[in-house]
Short mmCIF file of C-alpha atoms in Angstrom, two decimals:
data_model
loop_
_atom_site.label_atom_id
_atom_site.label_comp_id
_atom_site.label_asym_id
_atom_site.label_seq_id
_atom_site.Cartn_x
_atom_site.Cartn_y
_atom_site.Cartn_z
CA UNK Q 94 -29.96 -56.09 -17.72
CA UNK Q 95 -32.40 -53.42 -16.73
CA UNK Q 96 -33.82 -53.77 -20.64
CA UNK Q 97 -34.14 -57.62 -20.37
CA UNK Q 98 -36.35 -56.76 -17.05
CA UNK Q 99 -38.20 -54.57 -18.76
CA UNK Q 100 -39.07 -56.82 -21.71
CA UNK Q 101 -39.82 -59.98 -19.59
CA UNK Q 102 -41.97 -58.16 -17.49
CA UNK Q 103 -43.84 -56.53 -20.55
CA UNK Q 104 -44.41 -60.03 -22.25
CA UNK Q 105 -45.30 -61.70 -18.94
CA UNK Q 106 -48.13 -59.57 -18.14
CA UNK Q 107 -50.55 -60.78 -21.21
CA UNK Q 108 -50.01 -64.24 -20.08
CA UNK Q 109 -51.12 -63.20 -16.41
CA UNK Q 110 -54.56 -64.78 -16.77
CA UNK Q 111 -57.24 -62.77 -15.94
CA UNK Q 112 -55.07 -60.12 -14.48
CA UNK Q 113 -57.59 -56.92 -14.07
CA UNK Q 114 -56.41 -53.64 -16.18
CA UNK Q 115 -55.75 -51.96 -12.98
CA UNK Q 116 -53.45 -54.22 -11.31
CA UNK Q 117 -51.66 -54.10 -14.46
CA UNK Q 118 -51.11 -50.20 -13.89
CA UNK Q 119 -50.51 -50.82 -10.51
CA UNK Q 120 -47.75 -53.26 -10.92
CA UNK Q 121 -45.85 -50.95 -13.79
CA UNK Q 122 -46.66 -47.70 -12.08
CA UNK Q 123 -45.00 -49.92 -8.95
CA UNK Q 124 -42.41 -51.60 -11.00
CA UNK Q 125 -41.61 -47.47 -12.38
CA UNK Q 126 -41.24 -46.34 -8.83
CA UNK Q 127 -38.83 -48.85 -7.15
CA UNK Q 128 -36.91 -48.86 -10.63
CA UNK Q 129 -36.46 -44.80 -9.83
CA UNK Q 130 -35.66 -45.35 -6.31
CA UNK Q 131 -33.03 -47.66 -6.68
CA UNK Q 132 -31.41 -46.39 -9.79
CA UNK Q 133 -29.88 -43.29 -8.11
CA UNK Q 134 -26.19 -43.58 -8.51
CA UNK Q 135 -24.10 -45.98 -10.87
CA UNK Q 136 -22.54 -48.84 -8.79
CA UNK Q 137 -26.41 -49.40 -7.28
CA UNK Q 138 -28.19 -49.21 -11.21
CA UNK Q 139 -27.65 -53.18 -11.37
CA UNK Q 140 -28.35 -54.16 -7.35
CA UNK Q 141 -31.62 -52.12 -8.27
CA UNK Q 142 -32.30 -54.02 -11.06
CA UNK Q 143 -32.23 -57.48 -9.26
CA UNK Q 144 -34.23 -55.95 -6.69
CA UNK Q 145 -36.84 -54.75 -9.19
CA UNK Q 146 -37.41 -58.56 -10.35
CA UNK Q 147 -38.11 -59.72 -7.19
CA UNK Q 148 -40.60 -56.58 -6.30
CA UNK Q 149 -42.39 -57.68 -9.26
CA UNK Q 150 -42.53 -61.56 -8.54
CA UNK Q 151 -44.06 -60.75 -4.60
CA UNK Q 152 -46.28 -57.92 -6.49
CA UNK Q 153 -47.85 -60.45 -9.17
CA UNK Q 154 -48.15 -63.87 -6.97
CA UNK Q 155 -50.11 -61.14 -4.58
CA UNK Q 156 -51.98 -59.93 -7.32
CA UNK Q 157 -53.05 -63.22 -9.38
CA UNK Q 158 -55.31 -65.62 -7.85
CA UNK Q 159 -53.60 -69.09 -6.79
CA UNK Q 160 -55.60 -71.31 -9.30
CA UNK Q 161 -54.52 -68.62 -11.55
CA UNK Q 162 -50.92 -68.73 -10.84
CA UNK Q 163 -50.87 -71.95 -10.66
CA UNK Q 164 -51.80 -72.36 -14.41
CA UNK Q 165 -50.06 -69.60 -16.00
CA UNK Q 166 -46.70 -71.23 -14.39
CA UNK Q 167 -47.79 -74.21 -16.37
CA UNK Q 168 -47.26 -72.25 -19.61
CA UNK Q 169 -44.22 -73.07 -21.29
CA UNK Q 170 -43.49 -69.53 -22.54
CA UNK Q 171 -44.15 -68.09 -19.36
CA UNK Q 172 -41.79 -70.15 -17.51
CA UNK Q 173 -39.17 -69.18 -20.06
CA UNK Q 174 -39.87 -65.46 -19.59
CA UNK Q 175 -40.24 -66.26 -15.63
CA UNK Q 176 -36.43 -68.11 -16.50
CA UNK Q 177 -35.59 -64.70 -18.30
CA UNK Q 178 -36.41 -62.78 -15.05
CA UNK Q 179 -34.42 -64.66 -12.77
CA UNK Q 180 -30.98 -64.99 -14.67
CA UNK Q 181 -31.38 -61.38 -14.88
CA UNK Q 182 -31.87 -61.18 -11.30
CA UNK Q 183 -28.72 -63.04 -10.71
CA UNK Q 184 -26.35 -61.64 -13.03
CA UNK Q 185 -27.74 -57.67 -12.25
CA UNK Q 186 -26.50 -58.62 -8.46
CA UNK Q 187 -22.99 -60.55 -9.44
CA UNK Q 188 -22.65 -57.41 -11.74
CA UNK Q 189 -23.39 -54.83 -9.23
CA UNK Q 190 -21.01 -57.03 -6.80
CA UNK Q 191 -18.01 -57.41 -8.74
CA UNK Q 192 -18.05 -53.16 -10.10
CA UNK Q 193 -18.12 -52.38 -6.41
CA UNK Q 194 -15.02 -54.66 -5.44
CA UNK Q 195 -13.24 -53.32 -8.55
CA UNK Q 196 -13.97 -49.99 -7.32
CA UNK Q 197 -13.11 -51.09 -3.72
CA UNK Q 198 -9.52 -52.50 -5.24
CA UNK Q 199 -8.97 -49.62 -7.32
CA UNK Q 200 -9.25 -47.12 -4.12
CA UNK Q 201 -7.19 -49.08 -1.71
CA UNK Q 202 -4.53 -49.19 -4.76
CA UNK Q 203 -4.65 -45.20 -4.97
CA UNK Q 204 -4.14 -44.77 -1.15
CA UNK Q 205 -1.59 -47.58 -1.16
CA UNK Q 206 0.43 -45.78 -3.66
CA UNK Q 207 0.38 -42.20 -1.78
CA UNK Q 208 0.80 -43.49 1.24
CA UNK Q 209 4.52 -42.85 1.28
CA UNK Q 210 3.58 -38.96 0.53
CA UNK Q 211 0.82 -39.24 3.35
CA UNK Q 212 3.56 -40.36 5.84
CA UNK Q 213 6.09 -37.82 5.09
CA UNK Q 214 3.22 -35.08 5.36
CA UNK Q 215 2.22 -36.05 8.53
CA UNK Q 216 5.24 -36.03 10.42
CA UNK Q 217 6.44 -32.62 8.59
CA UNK Q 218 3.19 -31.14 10.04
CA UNK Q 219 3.41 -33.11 13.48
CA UNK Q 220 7.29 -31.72 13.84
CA UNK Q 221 5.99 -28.07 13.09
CA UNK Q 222 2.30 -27.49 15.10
CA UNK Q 223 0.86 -24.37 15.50
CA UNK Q 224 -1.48 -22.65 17.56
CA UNK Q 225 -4.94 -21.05 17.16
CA UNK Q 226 -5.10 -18.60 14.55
CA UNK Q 227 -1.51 -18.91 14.00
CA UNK Q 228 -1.93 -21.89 11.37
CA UNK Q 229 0.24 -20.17 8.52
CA UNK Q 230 2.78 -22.89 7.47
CA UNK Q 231 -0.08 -25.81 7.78
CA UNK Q 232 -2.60 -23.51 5.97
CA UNK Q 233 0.47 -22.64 2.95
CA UNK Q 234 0.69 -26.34 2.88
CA UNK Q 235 -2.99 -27.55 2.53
CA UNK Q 236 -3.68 -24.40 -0.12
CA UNK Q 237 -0.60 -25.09 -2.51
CA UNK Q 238 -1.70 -29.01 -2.34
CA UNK Q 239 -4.96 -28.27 -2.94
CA UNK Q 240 -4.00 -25.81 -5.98
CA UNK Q 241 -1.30 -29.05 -7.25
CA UNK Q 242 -5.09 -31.13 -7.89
CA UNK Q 243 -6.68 -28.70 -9.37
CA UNK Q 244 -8.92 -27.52 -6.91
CA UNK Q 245 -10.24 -23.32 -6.91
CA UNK Q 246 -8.87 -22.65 -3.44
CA UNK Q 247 -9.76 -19.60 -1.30
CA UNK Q 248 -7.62 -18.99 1.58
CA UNK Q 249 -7.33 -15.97 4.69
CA UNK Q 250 -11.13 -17.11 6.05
CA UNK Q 251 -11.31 -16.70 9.55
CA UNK Q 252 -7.60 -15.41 9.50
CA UNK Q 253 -5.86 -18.99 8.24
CA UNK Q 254 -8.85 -20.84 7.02
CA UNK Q 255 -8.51 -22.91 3.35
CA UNK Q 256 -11.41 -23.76 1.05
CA UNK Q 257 -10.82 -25.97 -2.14
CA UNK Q 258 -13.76 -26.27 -4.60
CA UNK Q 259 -13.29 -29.23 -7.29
CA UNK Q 260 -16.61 -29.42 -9.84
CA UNK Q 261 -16.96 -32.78 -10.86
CA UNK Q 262 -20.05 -32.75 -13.32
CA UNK Q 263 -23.50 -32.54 -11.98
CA UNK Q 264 -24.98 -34.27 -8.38
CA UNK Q 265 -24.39 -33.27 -5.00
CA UNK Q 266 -21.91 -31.07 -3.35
CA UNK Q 267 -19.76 -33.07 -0.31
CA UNK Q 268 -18.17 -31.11 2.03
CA UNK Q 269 -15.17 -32.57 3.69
CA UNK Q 270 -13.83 -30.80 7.02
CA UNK Q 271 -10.51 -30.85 9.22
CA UNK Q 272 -8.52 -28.95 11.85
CA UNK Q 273 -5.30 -27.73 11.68
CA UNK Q 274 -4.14 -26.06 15.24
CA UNK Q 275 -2.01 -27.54 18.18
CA UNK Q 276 -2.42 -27.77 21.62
CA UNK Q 277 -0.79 -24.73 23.73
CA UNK Q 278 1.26 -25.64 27.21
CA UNK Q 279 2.03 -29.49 26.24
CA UNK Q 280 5.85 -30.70 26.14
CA UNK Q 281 5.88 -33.72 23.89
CA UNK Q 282 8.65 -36.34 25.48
CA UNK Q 283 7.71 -39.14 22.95
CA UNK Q 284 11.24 -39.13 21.95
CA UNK Q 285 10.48 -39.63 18.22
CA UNK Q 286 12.10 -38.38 15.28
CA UNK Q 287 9.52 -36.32 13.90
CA UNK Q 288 8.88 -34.76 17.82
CA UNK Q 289 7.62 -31.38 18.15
CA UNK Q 290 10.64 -29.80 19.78
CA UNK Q 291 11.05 -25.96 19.28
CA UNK Q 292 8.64 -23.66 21.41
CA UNK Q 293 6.37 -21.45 20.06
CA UNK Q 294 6.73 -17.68 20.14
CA UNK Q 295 3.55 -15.92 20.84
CA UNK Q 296 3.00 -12.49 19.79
CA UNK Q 297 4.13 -10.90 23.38
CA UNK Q 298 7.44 -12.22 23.19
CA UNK Q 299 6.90 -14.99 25.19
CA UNK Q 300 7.32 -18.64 24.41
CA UNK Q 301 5.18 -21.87 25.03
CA UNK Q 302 5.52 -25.11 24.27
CA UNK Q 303 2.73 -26.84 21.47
CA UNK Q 304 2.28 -30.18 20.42
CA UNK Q 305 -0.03 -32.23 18.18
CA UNK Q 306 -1.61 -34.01 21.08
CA UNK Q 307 -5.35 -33.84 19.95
CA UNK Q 308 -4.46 -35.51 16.61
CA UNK Q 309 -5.21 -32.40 13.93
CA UNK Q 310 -2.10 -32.96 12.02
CA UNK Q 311 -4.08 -36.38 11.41
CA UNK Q 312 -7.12 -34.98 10.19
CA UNK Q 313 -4.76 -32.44 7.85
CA UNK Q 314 -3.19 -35.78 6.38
CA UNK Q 315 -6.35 -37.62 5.70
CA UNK Q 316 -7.74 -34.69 4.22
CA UNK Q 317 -5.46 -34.04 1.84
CA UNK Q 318 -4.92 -37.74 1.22
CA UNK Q 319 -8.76 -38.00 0.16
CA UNK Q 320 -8.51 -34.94 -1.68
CA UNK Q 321 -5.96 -36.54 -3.32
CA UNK Q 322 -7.53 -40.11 -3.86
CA UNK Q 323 -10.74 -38.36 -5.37
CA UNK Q 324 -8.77 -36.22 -7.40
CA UNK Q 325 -7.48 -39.32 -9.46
CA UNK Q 326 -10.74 -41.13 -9.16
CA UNK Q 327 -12.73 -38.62 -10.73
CA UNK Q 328 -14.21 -40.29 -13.60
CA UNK Q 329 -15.72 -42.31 -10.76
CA UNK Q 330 -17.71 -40.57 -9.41
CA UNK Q 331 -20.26 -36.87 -9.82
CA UNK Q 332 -20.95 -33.86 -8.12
CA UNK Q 333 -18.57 -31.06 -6.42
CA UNK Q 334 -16.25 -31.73 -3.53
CA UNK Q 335 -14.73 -28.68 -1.00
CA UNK Q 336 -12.70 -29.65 1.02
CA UNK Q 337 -11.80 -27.15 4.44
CA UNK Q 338 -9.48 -26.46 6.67
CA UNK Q 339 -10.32 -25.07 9.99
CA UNK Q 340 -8.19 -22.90 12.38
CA UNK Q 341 -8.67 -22.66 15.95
CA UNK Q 342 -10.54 -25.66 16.88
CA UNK Q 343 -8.27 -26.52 20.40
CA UNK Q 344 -10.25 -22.80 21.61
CA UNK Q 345 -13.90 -23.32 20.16
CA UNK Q 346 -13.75 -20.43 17.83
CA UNK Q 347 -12.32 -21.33 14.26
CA UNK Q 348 -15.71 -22.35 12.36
CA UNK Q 349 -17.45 -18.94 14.09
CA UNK Q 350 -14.76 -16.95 12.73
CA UNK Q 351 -15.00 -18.48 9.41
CA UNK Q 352 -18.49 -18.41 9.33
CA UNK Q 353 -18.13 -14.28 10.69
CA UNK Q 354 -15.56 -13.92 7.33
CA UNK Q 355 -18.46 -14.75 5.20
CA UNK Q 356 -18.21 -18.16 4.66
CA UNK Q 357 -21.69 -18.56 3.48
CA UNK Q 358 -21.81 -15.49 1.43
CA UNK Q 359 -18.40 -16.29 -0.70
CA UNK Q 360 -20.37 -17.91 -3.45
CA UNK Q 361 -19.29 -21.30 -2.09
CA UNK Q 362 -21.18 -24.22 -3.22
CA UNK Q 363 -23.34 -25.03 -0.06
CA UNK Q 364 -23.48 -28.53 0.99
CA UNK Q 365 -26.05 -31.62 0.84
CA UNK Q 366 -23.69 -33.45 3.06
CA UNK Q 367 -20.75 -32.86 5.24
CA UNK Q 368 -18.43 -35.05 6.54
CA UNK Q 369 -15.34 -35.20 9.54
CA UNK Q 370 -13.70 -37.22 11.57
CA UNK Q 371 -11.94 -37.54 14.45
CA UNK Q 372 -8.69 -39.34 16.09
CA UNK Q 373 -9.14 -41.33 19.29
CA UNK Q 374 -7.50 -43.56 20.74
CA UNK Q 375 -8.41 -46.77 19.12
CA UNK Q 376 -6.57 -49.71 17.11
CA UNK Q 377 -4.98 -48.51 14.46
CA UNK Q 378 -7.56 -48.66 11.33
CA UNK Q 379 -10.60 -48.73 12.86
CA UNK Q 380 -13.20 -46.33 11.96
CA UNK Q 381 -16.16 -45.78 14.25
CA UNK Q 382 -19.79 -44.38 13.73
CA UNK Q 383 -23.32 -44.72 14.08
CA UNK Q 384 -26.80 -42.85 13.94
CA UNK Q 385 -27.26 -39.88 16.01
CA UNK Q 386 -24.77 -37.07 17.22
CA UNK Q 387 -20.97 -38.54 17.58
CA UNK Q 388 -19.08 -35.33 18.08
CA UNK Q 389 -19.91 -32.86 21.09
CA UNK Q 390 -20.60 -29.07 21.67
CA UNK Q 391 -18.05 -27.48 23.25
CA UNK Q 392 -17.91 -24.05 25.45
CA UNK Q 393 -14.75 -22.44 26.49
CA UNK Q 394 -15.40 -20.25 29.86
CA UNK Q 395 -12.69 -18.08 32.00
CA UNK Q 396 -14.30 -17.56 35.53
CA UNK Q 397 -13.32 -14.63 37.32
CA UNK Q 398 -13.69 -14.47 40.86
CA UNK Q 399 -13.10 -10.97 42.68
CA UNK Q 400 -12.04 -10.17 45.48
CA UNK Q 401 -9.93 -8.34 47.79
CA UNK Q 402 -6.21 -8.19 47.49
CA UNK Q 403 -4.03 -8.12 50.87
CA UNK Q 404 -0.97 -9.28 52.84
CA UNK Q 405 -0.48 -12.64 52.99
CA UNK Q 406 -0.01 -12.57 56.99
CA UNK Q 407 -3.60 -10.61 57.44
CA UNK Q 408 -6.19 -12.46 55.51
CA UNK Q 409 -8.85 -11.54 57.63
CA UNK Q 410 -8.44 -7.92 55.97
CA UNK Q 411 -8.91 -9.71 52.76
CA UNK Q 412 -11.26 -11.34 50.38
CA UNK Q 413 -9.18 -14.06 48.91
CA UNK Q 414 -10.06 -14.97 45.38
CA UNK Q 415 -7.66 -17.98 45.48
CA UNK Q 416 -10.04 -19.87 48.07
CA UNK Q 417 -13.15 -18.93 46.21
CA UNK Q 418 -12.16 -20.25 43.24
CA UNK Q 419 -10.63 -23.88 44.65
CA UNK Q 420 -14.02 -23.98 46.05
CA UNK Q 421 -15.55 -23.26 42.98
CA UNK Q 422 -13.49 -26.13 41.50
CA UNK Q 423 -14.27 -28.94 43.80
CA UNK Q 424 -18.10 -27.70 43.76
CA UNK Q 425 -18.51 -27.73 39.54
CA UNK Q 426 -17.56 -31.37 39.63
CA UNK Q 427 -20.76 -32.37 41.78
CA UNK Q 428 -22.74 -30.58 38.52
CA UNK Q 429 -22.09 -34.00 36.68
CA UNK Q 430 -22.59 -36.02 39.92
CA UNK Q 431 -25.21 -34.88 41.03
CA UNK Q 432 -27.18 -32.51 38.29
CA UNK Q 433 -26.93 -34.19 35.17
CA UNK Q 434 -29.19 -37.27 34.12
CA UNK Q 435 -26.23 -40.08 34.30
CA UNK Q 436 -27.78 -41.03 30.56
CA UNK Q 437 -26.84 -37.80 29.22
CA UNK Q 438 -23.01 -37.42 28.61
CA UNK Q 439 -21.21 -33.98 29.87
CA UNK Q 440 -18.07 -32.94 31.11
CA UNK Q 441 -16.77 -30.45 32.54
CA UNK Q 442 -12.53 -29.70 32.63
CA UNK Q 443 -11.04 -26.72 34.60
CA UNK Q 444 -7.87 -26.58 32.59
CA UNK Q 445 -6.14 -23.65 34.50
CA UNK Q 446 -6.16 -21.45 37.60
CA UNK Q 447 -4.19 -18.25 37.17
CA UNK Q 448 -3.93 -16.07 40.13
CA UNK Q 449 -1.58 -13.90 41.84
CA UNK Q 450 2.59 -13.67 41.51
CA UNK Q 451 4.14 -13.50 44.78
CA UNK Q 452 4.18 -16.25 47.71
CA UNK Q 453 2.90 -13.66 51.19
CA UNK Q 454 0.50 -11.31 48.48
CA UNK Q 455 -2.97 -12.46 48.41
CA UNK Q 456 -4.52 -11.25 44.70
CA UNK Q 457 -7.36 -9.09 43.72
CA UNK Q 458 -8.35 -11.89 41.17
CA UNK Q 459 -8.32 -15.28 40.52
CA UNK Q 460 -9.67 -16.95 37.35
CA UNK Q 461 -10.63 -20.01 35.76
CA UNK Q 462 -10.94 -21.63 32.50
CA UNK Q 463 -13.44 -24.07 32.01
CA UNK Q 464 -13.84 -26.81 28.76
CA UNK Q 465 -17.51 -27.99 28.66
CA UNK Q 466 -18.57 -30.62 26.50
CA UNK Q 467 -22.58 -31.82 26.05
CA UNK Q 468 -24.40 -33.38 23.53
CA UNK Q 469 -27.92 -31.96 23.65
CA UNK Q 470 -28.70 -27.99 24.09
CA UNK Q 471 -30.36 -28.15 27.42
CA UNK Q 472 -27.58 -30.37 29.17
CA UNK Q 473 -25.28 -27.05 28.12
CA UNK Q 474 -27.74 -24.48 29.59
CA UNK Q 475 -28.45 -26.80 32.55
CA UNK Q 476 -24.44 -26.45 33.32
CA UNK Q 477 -24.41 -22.88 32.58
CA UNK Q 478 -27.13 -22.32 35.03
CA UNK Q 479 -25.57 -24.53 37.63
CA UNK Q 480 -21.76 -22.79 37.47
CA UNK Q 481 -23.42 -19.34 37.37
CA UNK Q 482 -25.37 -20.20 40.75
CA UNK Q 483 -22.21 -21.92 42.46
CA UNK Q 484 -19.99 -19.05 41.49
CA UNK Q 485 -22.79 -16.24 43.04
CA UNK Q 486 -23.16 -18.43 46.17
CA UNK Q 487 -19.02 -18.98 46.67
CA UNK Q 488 -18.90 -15.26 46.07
CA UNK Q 489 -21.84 -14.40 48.53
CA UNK Q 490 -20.26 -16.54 50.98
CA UNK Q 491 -16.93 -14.77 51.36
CA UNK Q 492 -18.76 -11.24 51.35
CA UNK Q 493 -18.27 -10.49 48.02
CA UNK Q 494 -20.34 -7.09 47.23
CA UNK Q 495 -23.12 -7.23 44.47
CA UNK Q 496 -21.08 -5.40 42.10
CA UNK Q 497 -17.66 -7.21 42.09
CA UNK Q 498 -19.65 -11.07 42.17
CA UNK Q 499 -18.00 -13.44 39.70
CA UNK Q 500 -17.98 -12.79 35.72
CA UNK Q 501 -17.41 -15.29 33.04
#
């Protein structure tokens, strides 16, 4: 179709009456440009095509006088060749139409067929979470997949970080991303049959319970599944795909310890796009996404406040840490009240207090971990600044002394 353009367009020009030399350059320079600009990629080599045609229709009626026009329409061989142009237009578009529904079909067909697989992987990996760091099974399970497809995989970065490399021919290198840690402290009581039931043991001997409650043994499943689905699709498609999985996204530090284990300098192809999702709590199927940042930064912070420890029956001999920091708490919630522009999103979660052991002992410490979230740079150091100032005045308050005032 693209060579029946061409040709139309080469014998329709002569017949242009009176078209100048120049305009002639200018439309095939023109026609040369969009044709490059719209030929990038297979399924869009037809669609570009059709779109070409009517570039060059707009470009000559603006080019030719009317009277002009007017007669060279009236030319029987140029309203053949104008005829030529126009079926061309239609079937490059039909063409371009139908390949991208077959390839459509042929994808949902793949996934159809693993999703069985999918299913059973997901609750395997939902039944057995891990936490931070601690990914080992998840990360054995993602690497030997990975290796089953074919891909080069390089595991161990950032402790229990996986990279798969698959080289696919020339074009650009995707990078595909998931996370594969649990949430720490959660008891799941769904009651299902794939329920996260046994605690984990940390490495102190002590146990906690986890649970897949932020949806990573999701993003595990769909990242294998594409992995997967690409794999078999290969002769669809070129370039190089790598595929990661990250530990230790539930405490914000994962991709910095990856990145710390050289993930750069690994000889890694780098990427001209990257991709992730996330699970939310939405109808099952839909996908959500637009221009602009989606995903937020996130800080972790543990607030210590200091004071000083006494009986519980003589707290006016005592600095109590335990009342500075439920002040602190009820004061860092007016930060997104009554500091933040209302248009620019922020939270702030205190997900803990840990202090003291005993019911009559008031404690030396108390301390607090904070989640921030943010979506621009300066809404982050605007919070920063605002919990360093309410901590220092709490602190100040109680008669705190300069050097024991609240560290995070």
């Amino acid at each position: 179709i693209p060579v029946v353009v061409l040709v139309a367009v080469l014998l329709d020009l002569p017949l242009s009456l009176g078209l100048a030399p120049k305009d002639i350059i200018l439309l095939v320079l023109s026609l040369f440009v969009c044709s490059i600009g719209l030929g990038n990629g297979r399924t869009n080599m037809m669609q570009g095509a059709a779109q070409v045609v009517i570039f060059a229709v707009f470009l000559f009626l603006s080019l030719v006088p009317p009277e002009q026009a007017e007669v060279a329409m009236r030319q029987p061989l140029h309203r053949i060749i104008q005829g030529m142009m126009f079926l061309a237009a239609i079937a490059g578009s039909t063409t371009a139409q139908a390949q991208s529904q077959a390839l459509i079909d042929q994808v949902k067909a793949v996934i159809a067929a693993d999703t069985p697989r999918l299913e059973a992987t997901f609750k395997d990996l939902h039944r057995n979470p891990e936490l931070a760091f601690t990914e080992t099974r998840t990360a054995a399970i993602v690497a030997a997949e990975l290796k089953r497809l074919g891909f080069a995989v390089t595991t161990g970065i950032g402790k229990t970080g996986v990279v798969g490399v698959m080289q696919n021919g020339p074009g650009p290198t995707l990078w595909y991303r998931a996370d594969m840690d649990a949430n720490g402290g959660v008891r799941e009581t769904t009651g299902l049959p794939w329920a996260a039931k046994s605690p984990q043991t940390l490495a102190d001997g002590s146990e906690v319970d986890v649970m897949h409650a932020c949806g990573h043994d999701a993003h595990i499943t769909w990242l294998l599944g594409a992995a997967s689905a690409l794999t078999q699709l290969k002769a669809e498609w070129s370039g190089t795909l790598v595929v990661y999985a990250q530990p230790a996204e539930e405490v914000g530090l994962g991709a910095r310890a990856m990145v710390d284990d050289g993930l750069w300098t690994r000889g890694l192809p780098k990427p001209d796009f990257a991709l992730g999702s996330h699970a939310a709590p939405a109808a099952v199927g839909m996908v959500s996404n637009t221009a602009g940042v989606r995903m937020a930064g996130v800080d972790q912070l543990d607030v210590e406040f200091r004071g000083v420890g006494g009986h519980g029956s003589s707290p006016e001999m005592a600095i109590d840490p335990v009342v500075m920091a439920a002040q602190a708490v009820l004061a860092y919630q007016t930060i997104i009240s009554r500091t933040i522009d209302p248009q620019a999103p922020a939270v702030l979660t205190v997900g803990a207090i840990r202090a003291g052991r005993d019911n009559n002992v008031i404690p030396e410490s108390a301390t607090l971990l904070l989640n921030l979230r943010w979506l621009k740079p300066q809404v982050r150091e605007l919070m920063l600044k605002r919990i360093d100032e309410i901590d220092n005045g709490i602190a100040a308050a109680a008669g705190v002394p300069a050097d024991r005032m609240p560290t995070r």
